[in-house]
Amino acid sequence: AASSWAGWSQIARFGNAWCAVVPLEGGYLSTRSSRQVVRRPAVWRHGAGPPWASLPAEQRWGITSARLRAALDKQAGTVSGRQAPAGVDGAAAVLVALFEEDSEMRVVLTRRAAHLRTHRGEVSFPGGRLEPGEAPLSGALREACEEVGLEPAGVEPLGTLSVVRTFSSASVITPVVVELPARPGIAANPAEVEYAFDVALADLAAPGVMSEEIWSVPEQPGPGAGGTAEVTVHFFDLVQDVVWGATARILVELMGIVLGD
């Protein structure tokens, strides 16, 4: 199989027009968006990098639906089914929506609108806060429909990943993994989303795309707090943007499961 690392393509909706970014030649290039602000603390250092770095190149592509499902099935007893406890403050869910195209699984991402109160301009999964009594799957599907017009018909739930807590908005997020029957029709809601796009999992596994940093941050409030703690912050450098924070943590877990690390 041919690697998709020679380039990356994006289809995004701007108003009523679809805009295509031509795949780049000569390797996986990366430029961080100037509209995102990564507020690093005063003390930080580079981390170890992706856990799949030692895998041969041929094991990092060809991530099909069958391969994804087999990997998730192996994790069913330890990961699938996890979710935030009912009634927890800040409970939220995101939809990790994947579809297969040209024998590679691709994941749907969005860039949040610049006028939002939190995480403005950041790359994220469709999703948001859960309503009282709402299940993560129902909430993630509802939010995806509101944000990008993703219809729930034909969506197949595959499980959930580990609950993620955000640093800035105190959200407790359940990532819900689903498979779509085909490339979805997307219509970004400008009230919440600047645009939507997709990227192949094989491209996320490409050399030089994922990196990590170790940040020294104040400890969370609680008994004995007052010092500093070290947290690992992940980054995925895409051609036109950077994925970091909770979204990157979710992608790191998903990629680790799929690639066997």
Short mmCIF file of C-alpha atoms in Angstrom, two decimals, residues 23-169:
data_model
loop_
_atom_site.label_atom_id
_atom_site.label_comp_id
_atom_site.label_asym_id
_atom_site.label_seq_id
_atom_site.Cartn_x
_atom_site.Cartn_y
_atom_site.Cartn_z
CA PRO A 23 -2.09 17.99 -1.04
CA LEU A 24 1.49 19.04 -0.42
CA GLU A 25 4.35 17.17 -2.09
CA GLY A 26 7.67 16.09 -0.66
CA GLY A 27 6.69 15.09 2.86
CA TYR A 28 4.35 16.00 5.68
CA LEU A 29 4.77 19.76 6.09
CA SER A 30 3.55 21.65 9.10
CA THR A 31 2.68 25.23 9.95
CA ARG A 32 1.09 26.28 13.20
CA SER A 33 -1.87 28.60 12.88
CA SER A 34 -1.20 32.16 14.00
CA ARG A 35 -4.78 32.39 15.33
CA GLN A 36 -4.19 29.84 18.07
CA VAL A 37 -2.47 30.93 21.24
CA VAL A 38 -0.66 28.21 23.17
CA ARG A 39 -0.07 29.74 26.59
CA ARG A 40 2.92 27.83 27.87
CA PRO A 41 3.93 28.22 31.53
CA ALA A 42 7.25 29.75 32.47
CA VAL A 43 8.74 26.30 33.07
CA TRP A 44 8.37 23.57 30.46
CA ARG A 45 10.48 21.10 28.51
CA HIS A 46 10.19 18.79 25.54
CA GLY A 47 8.76 15.33 26.22
CA ALA A 48 9.47 11.88 24.85
CA GLY A 49 7.44 12.05 21.64
CA PRO A 50 4.94 9.54 20.22
CA PRO A 51 4.87 6.04 21.73
CA TRP A 52 4.59 4.61 18.22
CA ALA A 53 7.84 6.26 17.00
CA SER A 54 9.67 2.93 16.80
CA LEU A 55 7.03 1.25 14.62
CA PRO A 56 8.04 0.48 11.02
CA ALA A 57 6.43 2.86 8.54
CA GLU A 58 4.31 0.13 6.96
CA GLN A 59 2.57 -0.48 10.31
CA ARG A 60 1.49 3.14 10.58
CA TRP A 61 -0.70 3.21 7.49
CA GLY A 62 -3.41 0.91 6.21
CA ILE A 63 -5.58 1.73 9.24
CA THR A 64 -8.85 0.35 7.93
CA SER A 65 -12.22 -0.05 9.60
CA ALA A 66 -11.49 -3.71 10.29
CA ARG A 67 -8.15 -2.87 11.93
CA LEU A 68 -9.71 -0.13 14.04
CA ARG A 69 -12.52 -2.38 15.23
CA ALA A 70 -10.15 -5.23 16.09
CA ALA A 71 -7.98 -2.87 18.14
CA LEU A 72 -10.97 -1.42 20.00
CA ASP A 73 -12.33 -4.91 20.68
CA LYS A 74 -9.07 -5.82 22.42
CA GLN A 75 -9.53 -2.82 24.71
CA ALA A 76 -13.20 -3.48 25.43
CA GLY A 77 -12.57 -4.67 28.97
CA THR A 78 -10.36 -1.75 29.97
CA VAL A 79 -11.49 1.29 27.97
CA SER A 80 -14.80 0.79 26.16
CA GLY A 81 -17.75 1.79 28.32
CA ARG A 82 -15.98 4.38 30.46
CA GLN A 83 -17.80 7.63 31.00
CA ALA A 84 -18.01 10.47 33.49
CA PRO A 85 -20.13 9.68 36.58
CA ALA A 86 -23.75 10.74 36.29
CA GLY A 87 -24.45 14.23 37.60
CA VAL A 88 -20.80 15.33 37.71
CA ASP A 89 -20.25 19.08 37.28
CA GLY A 90 -19.06 19.99 33.80
CA ALA A 91 -19.98 16.63 32.25
CA ALA A 92 -19.51 16.76 28.48
CA ALA A 93 -19.12 14.40 25.53
CA VAL A 94 -17.39 14.64 22.17
CA LEU A 95 -17.94 12.60 19.03
CA VAL A 96 -14.84 10.88 17.65
CA ALA A 97 -16.42 10.30 14.24
CA LEU A 98 -14.43 8.12 11.83
CA PHE A 99 -15.03 6.93 8.28
CA GLU A 100 -13.02 4.85 5.82
CA GLU A 101 -11.86 6.28 2.51
CA ASP A 102 -9.19 4.80 0.22
CA SER A 103 -8.49 2.07 2.80
CA GLU A 104 -7.66 4.61 5.53
CA MET A 105 -9.77 5.71 8.47
CA ARG A 106 -10.26 9.46 8.75
CA VAL A 107 -11.47 11.47 11.75
CA VAL A 108 -13.71 14.55 11.70
CA LEU A 109 -12.41 17.66 13.48
CA THR A 110 -13.56 21.26 13.77
CA ARG A 111 -12.04 24.62 14.52
CA ARG A 112 -14.09 26.36 17.19
CA ALA A 113 -15.42 29.82 16.40
CA ALA A 114 -13.24 32.73 17.52
CA HIS A 115 -16.04 34.42 19.49
CA LEU A 116 -16.73 31.51 21.89
CA ARG A 117 -16.10 31.98 25.59
CA THR A 118 -13.70 29.06 26.05
CA HIS A 119 -11.22 27.25 23.78
CA ARG A 120 -11.84 29.85 21.06
CA GLY A 121 -10.17 29.10 17.74
CA GLU A 122 -8.93 25.69 18.89
CA VAL A 123 -9.24 22.43 16.98
CA SER A 124 -11.68 20.07 18.64
CA PHE A 125 -14.10 17.22 18.11
CA PRO A 126 -17.79 18.03 17.71
CA GLY A 127 -19.37 17.94 21.15
CA GLY A 128 -20.27 19.88 24.26
CA ARG A 129 -21.93 19.89 27.66
CA LEU A 130 -24.46 17.19 28.46
CA GLU A 131 -28.00 18.05 29.43
CA PRO A 132 -29.30 16.69 32.77
CA GLY A 133 -29.78 12.94 32.51
CA GLU A 134 -28.39 12.78 28.98
CA ALA A 135 -26.16 9.85 27.97
CA PRO A 136 -22.75 10.64 26.40
CA LEU A 137 -23.67 9.08 23.04
CA SER A 138 -26.93 11.02 22.80
CA GLY A 139 -25.25 14.26 23.83
CA ALA A 140 -22.33 13.85 21.44
CA LEU A 141 -24.68 13.11 18.53
CA ARG A 142 -26.91 16.07 19.42
CA GLU A 143 -23.97 18.45 19.57
CA ALA A 144 -22.47 17.10 16.32
CA CYS A 145 -25.78 17.70 14.56
CA GLU A 146 -25.96 21.25 15.95
CA GLU A 147 -22.33 22.13 15.16
CA VAL A 148 -21.67 20.51 11.78
CA GLY A 149 -25.01 19.09 10.63
CA LEU A 150 -23.93 15.49 11.12
CA GLU A 151 -27.03 13.31 10.87
CA PRO A 152 -27.19 10.39 13.35
CA ALA A 153 -28.67 7.99 10.78
CA GLY A 154 -26.20 5.23 10.00
CA VAL A 155 -23.81 6.16 12.80
CA GLU A 156 -22.46 3.03 14.53
CA PRO A 157 -21.17 3.39 18.11
CA LEU A 158 -17.88 1.56 18.73
CA GLY A 159 -17.27 2.45 22.38
CA THR A 160 -15.82 5.18 24.56
CA LEU A 161 -12.30 6.22 25.47
CA SER A 162 -10.98 7.38 28.84
CA VAL A 163 -12.61 10.38 30.46
CA VAL A 164 -10.58 13.58 29.93
CA ARG A 165 -10.56 16.65 32.15
CA THR A 166 -9.77 20.06 30.66
CA PHE A 167 -7.46 22.50 32.44
CA SER A 168 -9.18 25.78 31.58
CA SER A 169 -12.92 25.06 31.51
#
